[in-house]
mmCIF file of C-alpha atoms in Angstrom:
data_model
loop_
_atom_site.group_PDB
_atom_site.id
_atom_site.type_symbol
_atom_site.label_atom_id
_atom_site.label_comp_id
_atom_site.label_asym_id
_atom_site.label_seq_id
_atom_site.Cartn_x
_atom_site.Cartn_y
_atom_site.Cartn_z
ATOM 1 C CA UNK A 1 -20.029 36.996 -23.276
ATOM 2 C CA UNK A 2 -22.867 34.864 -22.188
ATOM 3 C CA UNK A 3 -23.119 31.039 -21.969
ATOM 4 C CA UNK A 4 -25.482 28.802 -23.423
ATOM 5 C CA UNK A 5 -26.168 25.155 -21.737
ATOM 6 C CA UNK A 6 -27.091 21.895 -23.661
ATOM 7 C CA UNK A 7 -28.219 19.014 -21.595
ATOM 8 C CA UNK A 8 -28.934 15.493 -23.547
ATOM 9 C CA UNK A 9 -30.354 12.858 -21.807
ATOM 10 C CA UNK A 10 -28.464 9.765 -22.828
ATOM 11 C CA UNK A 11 -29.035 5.795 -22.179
ATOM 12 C CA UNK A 12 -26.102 5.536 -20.225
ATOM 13 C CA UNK A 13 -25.373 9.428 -19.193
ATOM 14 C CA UNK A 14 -26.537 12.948 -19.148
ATOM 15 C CA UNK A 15 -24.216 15.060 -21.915
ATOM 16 C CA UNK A 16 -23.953 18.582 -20.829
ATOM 17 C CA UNK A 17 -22.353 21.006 -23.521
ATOM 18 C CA UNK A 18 -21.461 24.058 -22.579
ATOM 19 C CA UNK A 19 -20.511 26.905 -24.819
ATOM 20 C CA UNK A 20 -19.082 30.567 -24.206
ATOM 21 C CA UNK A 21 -17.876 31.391 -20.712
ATOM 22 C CA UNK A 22 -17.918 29.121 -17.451
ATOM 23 C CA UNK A 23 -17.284 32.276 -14.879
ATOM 24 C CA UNK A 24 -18.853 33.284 -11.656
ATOM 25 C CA UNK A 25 -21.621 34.729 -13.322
ATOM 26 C CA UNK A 26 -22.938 31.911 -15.131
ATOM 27 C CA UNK A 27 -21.367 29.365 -12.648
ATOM 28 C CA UNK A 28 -24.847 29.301 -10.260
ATOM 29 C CA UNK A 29 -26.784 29.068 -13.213
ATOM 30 C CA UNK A 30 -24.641 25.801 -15.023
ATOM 31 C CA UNK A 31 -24.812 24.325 -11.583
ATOM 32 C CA UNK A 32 -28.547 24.551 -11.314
ATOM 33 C CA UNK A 33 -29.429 23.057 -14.902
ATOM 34 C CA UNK A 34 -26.715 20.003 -14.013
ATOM 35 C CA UNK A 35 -28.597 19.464 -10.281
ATOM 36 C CA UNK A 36 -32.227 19.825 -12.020
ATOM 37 C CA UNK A 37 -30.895 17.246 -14.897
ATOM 38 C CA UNK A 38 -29.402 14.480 -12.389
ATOM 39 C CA UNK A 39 -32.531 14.961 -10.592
ATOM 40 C CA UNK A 40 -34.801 14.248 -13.236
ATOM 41 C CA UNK A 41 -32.806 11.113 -14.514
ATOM 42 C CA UNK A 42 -32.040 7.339 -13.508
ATOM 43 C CA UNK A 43 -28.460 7.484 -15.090
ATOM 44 C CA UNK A 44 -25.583 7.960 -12.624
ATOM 45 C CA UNK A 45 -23.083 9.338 -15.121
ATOM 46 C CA UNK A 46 -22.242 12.840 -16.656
ATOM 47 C CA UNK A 47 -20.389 13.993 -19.565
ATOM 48 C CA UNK A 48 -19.017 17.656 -20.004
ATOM 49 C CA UNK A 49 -18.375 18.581 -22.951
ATOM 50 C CA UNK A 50 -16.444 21.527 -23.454
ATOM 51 C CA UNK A 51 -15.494 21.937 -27.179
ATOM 52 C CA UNK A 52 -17.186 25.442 -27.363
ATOM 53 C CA UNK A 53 -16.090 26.530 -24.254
ATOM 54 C CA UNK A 54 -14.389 29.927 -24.759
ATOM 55 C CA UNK A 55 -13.178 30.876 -20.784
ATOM 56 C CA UNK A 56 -13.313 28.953 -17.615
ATOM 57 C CA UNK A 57 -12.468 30.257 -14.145
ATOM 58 C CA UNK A 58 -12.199 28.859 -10.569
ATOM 59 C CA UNK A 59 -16.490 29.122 -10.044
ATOM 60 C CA UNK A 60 -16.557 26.829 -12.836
ATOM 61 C CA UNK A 61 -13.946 24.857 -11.026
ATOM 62 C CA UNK A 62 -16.067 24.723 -8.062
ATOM 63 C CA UNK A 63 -19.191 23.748 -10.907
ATOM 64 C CA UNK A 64 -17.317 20.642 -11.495
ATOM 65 C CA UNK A 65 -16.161 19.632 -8.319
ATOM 66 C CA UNK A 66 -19.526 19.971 -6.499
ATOM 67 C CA UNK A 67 -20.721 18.074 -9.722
ATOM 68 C CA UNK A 68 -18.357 15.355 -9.455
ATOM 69 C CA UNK A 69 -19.088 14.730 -5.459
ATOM 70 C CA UNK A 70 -22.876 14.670 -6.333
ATOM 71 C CA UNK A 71 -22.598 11.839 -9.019
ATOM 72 C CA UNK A 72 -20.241 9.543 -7.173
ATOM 73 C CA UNK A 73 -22.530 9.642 -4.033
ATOM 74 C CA UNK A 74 -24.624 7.883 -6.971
ATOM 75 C CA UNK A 75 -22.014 5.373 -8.080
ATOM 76 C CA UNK A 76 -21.399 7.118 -11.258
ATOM 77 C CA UNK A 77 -18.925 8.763 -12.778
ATOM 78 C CA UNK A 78 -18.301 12.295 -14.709
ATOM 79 C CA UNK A 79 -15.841 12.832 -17.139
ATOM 80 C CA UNK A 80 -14.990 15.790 -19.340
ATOM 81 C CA UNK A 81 -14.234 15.836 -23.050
ATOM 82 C CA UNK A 82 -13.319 18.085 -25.989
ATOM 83 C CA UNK A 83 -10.848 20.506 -23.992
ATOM 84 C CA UNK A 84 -9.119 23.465 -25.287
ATOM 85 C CA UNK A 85 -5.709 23.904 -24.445
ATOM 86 C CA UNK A 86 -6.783 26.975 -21.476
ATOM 87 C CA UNK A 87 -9.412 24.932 -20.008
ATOM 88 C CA UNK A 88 -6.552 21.452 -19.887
ATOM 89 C CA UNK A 89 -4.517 23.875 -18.077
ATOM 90 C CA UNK A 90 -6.360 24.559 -15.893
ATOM 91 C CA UNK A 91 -7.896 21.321 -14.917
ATOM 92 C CA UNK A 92 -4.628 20.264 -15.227
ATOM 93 C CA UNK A 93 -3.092 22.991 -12.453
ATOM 94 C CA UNK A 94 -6.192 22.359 -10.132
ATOM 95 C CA UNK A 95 -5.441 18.681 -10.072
ATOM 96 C CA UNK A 96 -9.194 17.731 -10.985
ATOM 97 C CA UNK A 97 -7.741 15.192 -13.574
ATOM 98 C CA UNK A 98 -6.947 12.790 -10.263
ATOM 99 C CA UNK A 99 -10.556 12.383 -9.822
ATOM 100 C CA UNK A 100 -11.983 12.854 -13.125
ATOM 101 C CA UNK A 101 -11.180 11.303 -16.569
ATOM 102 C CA UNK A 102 -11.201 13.186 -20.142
ATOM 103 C CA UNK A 103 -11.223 11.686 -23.329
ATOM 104 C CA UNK A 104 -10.884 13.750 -26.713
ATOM 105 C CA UNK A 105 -14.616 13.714 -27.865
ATOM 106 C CA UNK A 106 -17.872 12.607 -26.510
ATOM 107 C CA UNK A 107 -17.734 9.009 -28.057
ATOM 108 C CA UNK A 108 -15.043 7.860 -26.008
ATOM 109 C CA UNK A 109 -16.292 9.684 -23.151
ATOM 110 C CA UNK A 110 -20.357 7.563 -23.573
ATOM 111 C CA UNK A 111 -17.613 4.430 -24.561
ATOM 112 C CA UNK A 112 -15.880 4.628 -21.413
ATOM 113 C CA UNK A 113 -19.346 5.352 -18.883
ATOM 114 C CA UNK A 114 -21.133 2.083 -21.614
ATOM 115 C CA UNK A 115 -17.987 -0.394 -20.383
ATOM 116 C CA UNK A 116 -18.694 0.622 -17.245
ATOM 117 C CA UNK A 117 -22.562 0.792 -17.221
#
């Protein structure tokens, strides 16, 4: 299965839905489209959304965490949302939610980065 990518540019953050499989062949790919979007914006925050994400492995572990470091060397802050019960797992095993929040859809997520904004 492939993986299609869906970057909004918000006010406040950059909304990044990704749907299908996060694996290590689409992982160079996701992590391109997220560096090329952070790039092209003034907004220091990101938003994952993952409600249509199917499969997730450790490359799209690494995705996030190379992700994360880039956006707090800008003062901002990434946070996930809409998680299946796999991908909370494992988040939840690889003990990413110490560094990075999740909410249950993407208006708390853009709530939380607007209080903080």
């Amino acid at each position: 299965m492939s993986l299609h990518i869906e970057i909004e540019h918000h006010r406040t953050a950059i909304i990044v839905r990704l749907k299908g499989e996060l694996d290590h062949h689409t992982a160079e790919t996701v992590k391109l489209r997220m560096e090329e979007a952070l790039n092209k914006s003034n907004v220091n925050h990101m938003i994952l959304s993952f409600k249509e994400l199917s499969f997730m492995d450790s490359s799209g572990l690494g995705v996030i965490l190379g992700r994360y470091k880039q956006i707090k060397a800008r003062d901002g802050r990434l946070v996930v949302c809409d998680l299946n019960p796999a991908v909370h797992r494992l988040l939840e095993m690889s003990g990413l939610f110490k560094i990075v929040s999740t909410y249950d859809n993407e208006k708390q997520a853009l709530g939380s980065l607007e209080a903080v904004s």
